Short mmCIF file of C-alpha atoms in Angstrom, two decimals:
data_model
loop_
_atom_site.label_atom_id
_atom_site.label_comp_id
_atom_site.label_asym_id
_atom_site.label_seq_id
_atom_site.Cartn_x
_atom_site.Cartn_y
_atom_site.Cartn_z
CA ILE A 1 123.03 52.04 118.05
CA ASP A 2 122.50 49.28 120.98
CA GLY A 3 122.94 46.68 117.97
CA GLN A 4 120.44 47.79 115.92
CA ARG A 5 120.42 49.86 112.48
CA TRP A 6 118.65 53.15 112.45
CA ASP A 7 117.81 55.45 109.39
CA ILE A 8 118.32 59.16 110.63
CA PHE A 9 117.30 61.93 108.38
CA PHE A 10 118.11 65.69 109.14
CA SER A 11 115.93 68.53 108.01
CA GLY A 12 115.94 72.22 108.77
CA VAL A 13 113.39 74.63 109.26
CA PRO A 14 111.74 75.51 105.71
CA VAL A 15 112.69 78.86 104.78
CA ARG A 16 109.65 81.19 104.15
CA ALA A 17 110.00 83.37 101.15
CA ALA A 18 110.22 87.00 101.37
CA ARG A 19 107.07 89.18 100.67
CA CYS A 20 105.41 92.36 100.73
CA ALA A 21 102.14 94.15 99.94
CA ILE A 22 101.97 97.77 98.82
CA ILE A 23 98.56 99.62 99.44
CA VAL A 24 97.94 102.56 97.29
CA ASP A 25 95.50 104.54 99.26
CA ASP A 26 93.18 107.31 98.25
CA MET A 27 91.70 105.69 95.19
CA GLY A 28 88.23 107.36 93.60
CA LEU A 29 89.34 110.89 93.45
CA ASN A 30 89.90 110.46 89.54
CA LEU A 31 90.45 107.30 87.31
CA LYS A 32 94.00 108.56 85.99
CA SER A 33 95.61 107.35 89.16
CA ALA A 34 94.00 104.19 88.80
CA LYS A 35 95.33 103.65 85.51
CA GLU A 36 98.99 104.66 86.18
CA PHE A 37 99.50 102.63 89.31
CA CYS A 38 97.68 99.64 87.87
CA ALA A 39 100.36 99.73 84.93
CA LEU A 40 103.41 99.06 87.17
CA ASP A 41 104.52 95.50 86.94
CA ALA A 42 103.46 94.35 90.51
CA ASP A 43 100.31 92.97 92.34
CA LEU A 44 99.52 96.16 93.92
CA THR A 45 96.58 96.66 96.27
CA PHE A 46 94.30 99.54 95.70
CA SER A 47 92.04 101.28 98.90
CA VAL A 48 89.20 103.16 97.34
CA LEU A 49 87.56 105.77 99.15
CA PRO A 50 83.83 105.89 99.44
CA ASP A 51 81.21 108.27 97.67
CA ARG A 52 83.93 110.28 95.77
CA PRO A 53 83.50 110.96 91.76
CA PHE A 54 85.18 107.86 90.61
CA SER A 55 85.03 105.35 93.20
CA GLN A 56 82.85 102.77 91.49
CA LYS A 57 84.45 103.53 88.21
CA ALA A 58 88.12 103.19 89.87
CA ALA A 59 87.18 100.09 92.09
CA ARG A 60 85.67 98.32 88.58
CA PHE A 61 88.47 99.12 86.62
CA LEU A 62 91.03 97.70 88.99
CA HIS A 63 89.10 94.69 89.52
CA SER A 64 88.93 94.25 85.79
CA ARG A 65 92.54 94.22 85.81
CA GLY A 66 93.00 91.49 88.55
CA ARG A 67 93.82 93.72 91.18
CA GLU A 68 92.52 93.67 94.79
CA VAL A 69 90.21 96.29 95.89
CA LEU A 70 89.91 97.83 99.52
CA LEU A 71 87.31 100.00 100.92
CA HIS A 72 89.31 102.88 102.36
CA LEU A 73 87.12 104.12 105.23
CA PRO A 74 87.12 107.37 106.57
CA MET A 75 87.37 108.01 110.40
CA GLU A 76 87.67 110.75 112.76
CA GLY A 77 91.42 111.90 113.10
CA ASN A 78 93.25 114.79 115.15
CA GLY A 79 92.07 117.68 112.96
CA LYS A 80 91.73 117.20 109.17
CA ASP A 81 88.35 116.69 107.50
CA PRO A 82 88.44 112.74 106.82
CA GLY A 83 85.71 113.45 103.99
CA LYS A 84 82.42 111.55 103.19
CA GLY A 85 81.43 108.40 104.79
CA ALA A 86 83.25 109.19 107.86
CA ILE A 87 83.05 107.27 111.13
CA TYR A 88 83.07 110.10 113.97
CA ARG A 89 82.82 109.47 117.94
CA CYS A 90 79.66 111.22 118.29
CA MET A 91 77.69 108.74 116.20
CA THR A 92 75.29 106.00 117.41
CA SER A 93 75.41 102.43 116.90
CA ALA A 94 73.17 102.60 114.04
CA GLU A 95 74.70 105.42 112.30
CA ILE A 96 77.73 103.78 112.39
CA ARG A 97 76.35 100.70 110.86
CA SER A 98 74.51 102.42 108.16
CA THR A 99 77.51 104.59 107.30
CA LEU A 100 79.64 101.32 107.01
CA ARG A 101 77.17 99.46 104.52
CA ARG A 102 76.44 102.75 102.60
CA ASN A 103 80.26 103.02 102.19
CA MET A 104 80.29 99.48 101.07
CA LYS A 105 77.84 99.58 98.74
CA SER A 106 80.00 102.58 96.81
CA VAL A 107 82.50 100.65 96.31
CA SER A 108 82.41 97.75 94.31
CA HIS A 109 84.44 94.22 94.62
CA ILE A 110 85.90 95.06 97.99
CA ARG A 111 87.71 92.23 99.67
CA GLY A 112 88.96 94.05 102.83
CA VAL A 113 88.90 97.49 104.73
CA ASN A 114 91.54 99.99 105.80
CA ASN A 115 91.39 103.37 107.79
CA HIS A 116 91.65 106.38 106.22
CA MET A 117 93.03 108.78 109.23
CA GLY A 118 91.45 107.22 112.55
CA SER A 119 93.88 108.25 115.17
CA LEU A 120 90.58 109.25 117.25
CA ILE A 121 88.46 105.93 116.21
CA THR A 122 90.97 103.20 116.19
CA PRO A 123 91.94 103.41 119.77
CA ASP A 124 88.11 103.28 120.95
CA PRO A 125 87.39 99.58 121.56
CA GLU A 126 83.41 100.07 121.83
CA ILE A 127 83.43 101.90 118.20
CA MET A 128 86.10 99.34 116.83
CA SER A 129 84.28 96.57 117.74
CA GLN A 130 81.05 97.95 116.08
CA VAL A 131 83.01 98.45 112.91
CA LEU A 132 84.76 95.26 112.99
CA ARG A 133 81.69 93.22 113.66
CA GLU A 134 80.33 94.77 110.38
CA ILE A 135 83.32 93.77 108.71
CA LYS A 136 83.25 90.14 109.83
CA ASP A 137 79.68 89.75 108.69
CA ARG A 138 80.49 90.73 105.26
CA GLY A 139 83.40 88.14 105.02
CA LEU A 140 85.94 90.90 104.61
CA PHE A 141 89.45 91.52 106.22
CA PHE A 142 90.78 94.57 107.96
CA VAL A 143 93.96 96.44 107.45
CA ASP A 144 94.95 98.89 110.19
CA SER A 145 96.95 101.75 108.68
CA LEU A 146 98.22 102.46 111.96
CA THR A 147 97.80 106.08 112.27
CA THR A 148 98.40 106.14 115.70
CA SER A 149 100.36 103.96 118.31
CA LYS A 150 97.20 103.63 120.56
CA SER A 151 95.22 101.46 118.30
CA VAL A 152 93.38 98.73 119.52
CA CYS A 153 92.38 97.12 116.21
CA ARG A 154 94.71 94.27 116.35
CA ALA A 155 93.33 93.29 120.02
CA VAL A 156 89.60 93.68 118.99
CA SER A 157 90.03 91.82 115.75
CA ARG A 158 91.63 89.01 117.31
CA ASP A 159 88.74 88.80 120.03
CA LEU A 160 86.07 88.87 117.18
CA GLY A 161 87.86 86.70 115.06
CA VAL A 162 88.61 89.11 112.12
CA PRO A 163 91.12 88.55 109.68
CA PHE A 164 93.79 91.32 110.41
CA ILE A 165 97.11 92.90 109.38
CA ALA A 166 99.04 96.18 110.11
CA ARG A 167 100.70 98.37 108.01
CA ASP A 168 104.51 98.39 108.80
CA VAL A 169 105.79 101.19 106.38
CA PHE A 170 104.56 104.46 105.21
CA LEU A 171 106.19 105.16 101.93
CA ASP A 172 105.37 108.41 101.07
CA ASN A 173 105.12 110.76 104.44
CA GLU A 174 107.56 112.72 102.57
CA ARG A 175 106.85 113.44 98.81
CA ASP A 176 110.53 113.35 97.41
CA ASP A 177 112.77 110.67 95.76
CA SER A 178 115.23 110.02 98.25
CA SER A 179 112.68 109.75 101.25
CA ILE A 180 110.33 107.55 99.15
CA THR A 181 113.35 105.29 98.11
CA SER A 182 114.60 105.11 101.68
CA GLN A 183 111.22 103.80 102.65
CA ILE A 184 111.02 101.11 99.95
CA ASP A 185 114.48 100.07 101.34
CA LYS A 186 113.25 99.72 104.85
CA LEU A 187 110.11 97.74 103.53
CA VAL A 188 112.49 95.29 101.75
CA LYS A 189 114.83 94.89 105.01
CA ILE A 190 111.54 94.08 107.13
CA SER A 191 110.49 91.55 104.36
CA LEU A 192 113.72 89.84 104.39
CA SER A 193 114.06 89.84 108.13
CA CYS A 194 110.59 88.92 109.02
CA SER A 195 109.08 87.29 105.68
CA ASP A 196 106.58 89.44 105.42
CA ALA A 197 105.80 93.26 105.31
CA VAL A 198 102.99 95.67 104.52
CA ALA A 199 103.36 99.38 103.13
CA ILE A 200 100.83 101.96 102.55
CA CYS A 201 101.36 104.60 99.78
CA HIS A 202 99.51 107.37 98.06
CA PRO A 203 98.87 108.31 94.30
CA TYR A 204 101.46 110.84 94.20
CA PRO A 205 103.43 111.26 90.89
CA GLU A 206 106.51 111.38 92.95
CA THR A 207 105.53 107.82 94.35
CA LEU A 208 104.56 106.54 90.86
CA ALA A 209 107.95 107.41 89.51
CA VAL A 210 110.09 105.86 92.41
CA LEU A 211 107.97 102.62 92.41
CA ALA A 212 108.29 102.36 88.49
CA ARG A 213 111.93 102.55 89.08
CA GLU A 214 112.21 100.53 92.33
CA ILE A 215 109.76 97.45 91.73
CA PRO A 216 112.45 95.65 89.73
CA LYS A 217 115.04 96.57 92.40
CA ILE A 218 112.90 94.80 95.18
CA LYS A 219 112.13 91.75 93.18
CA GLY A 220 115.92 91.69 92.31
CA ARG A 221 116.45 91.87 96.01
CA GLY A 222 114.39 88.45 96.48
CA VAL A 223 111.15 89.86 97.64
CA GLU A 224 107.77 88.84 96.22
CA ILE A 225 105.15 91.61 95.77
CA VAL A 226 101.76 90.28 96.70
CA ARG A 227 98.46 91.45 97.56
CA VAL A 228 97.68 92.28 101.10
CA SER A 229 95.22 89.24 101.60
CA ALA A 230 97.87 86.66 100.77
CA LEU A 231 99.83 88.03 103.90
CA ILE A 232 96.84 87.53 106.25
CA PRO A 233 97.28 84.75 108.67
CA LYS A 234 94.63 82.14 107.74
CA ASP A 235 94.15 80.41 111.09
#
């Protein structure tokens, strides 16, 4: 060009590997579910309810098997009892902090937090600011289970600098084989089109059976199953 020799190199945008995380909620009610789901051939993430009969035992067992553990933080929702350790709208700031600290103490080895229920709490920026500040102070991340489209967790997390990710798919709102399989297919498609996706499921026998069958197929379709922290943006 213009009498000069140029070496021209062409490169494309690197293709990101397709990945997904599968969080198993409601751990801590027994140890059997933790052992069964932990035995699946995938790096699943486990979220443990606070102050339940097997909260500590389940968390310690899962951690000993190299699994990532979250606190499954109960929050006030639309009608159903969220159980022990719940955050309610009527609480003072001091009550919210003490409840959170007690919950975190009741579940060992937690790397992050996700909400159990919470459709009346996650849309409240004042309460979520208090919750997320406490989470940030502990060096944890937050996964929004997205139990309501009105959630403000993403915006509040961004403002406070809390590592954050949100759920994309619930696998087992309907506890039958075909529905769970269909939701897994949705998870895979999101992973392939967006590179990352997060699913939440529960320790149901139906879910266990479908995951045992479908996990090899997920991998066969080119999607890696990773712990949820691997998907959280680092910046």
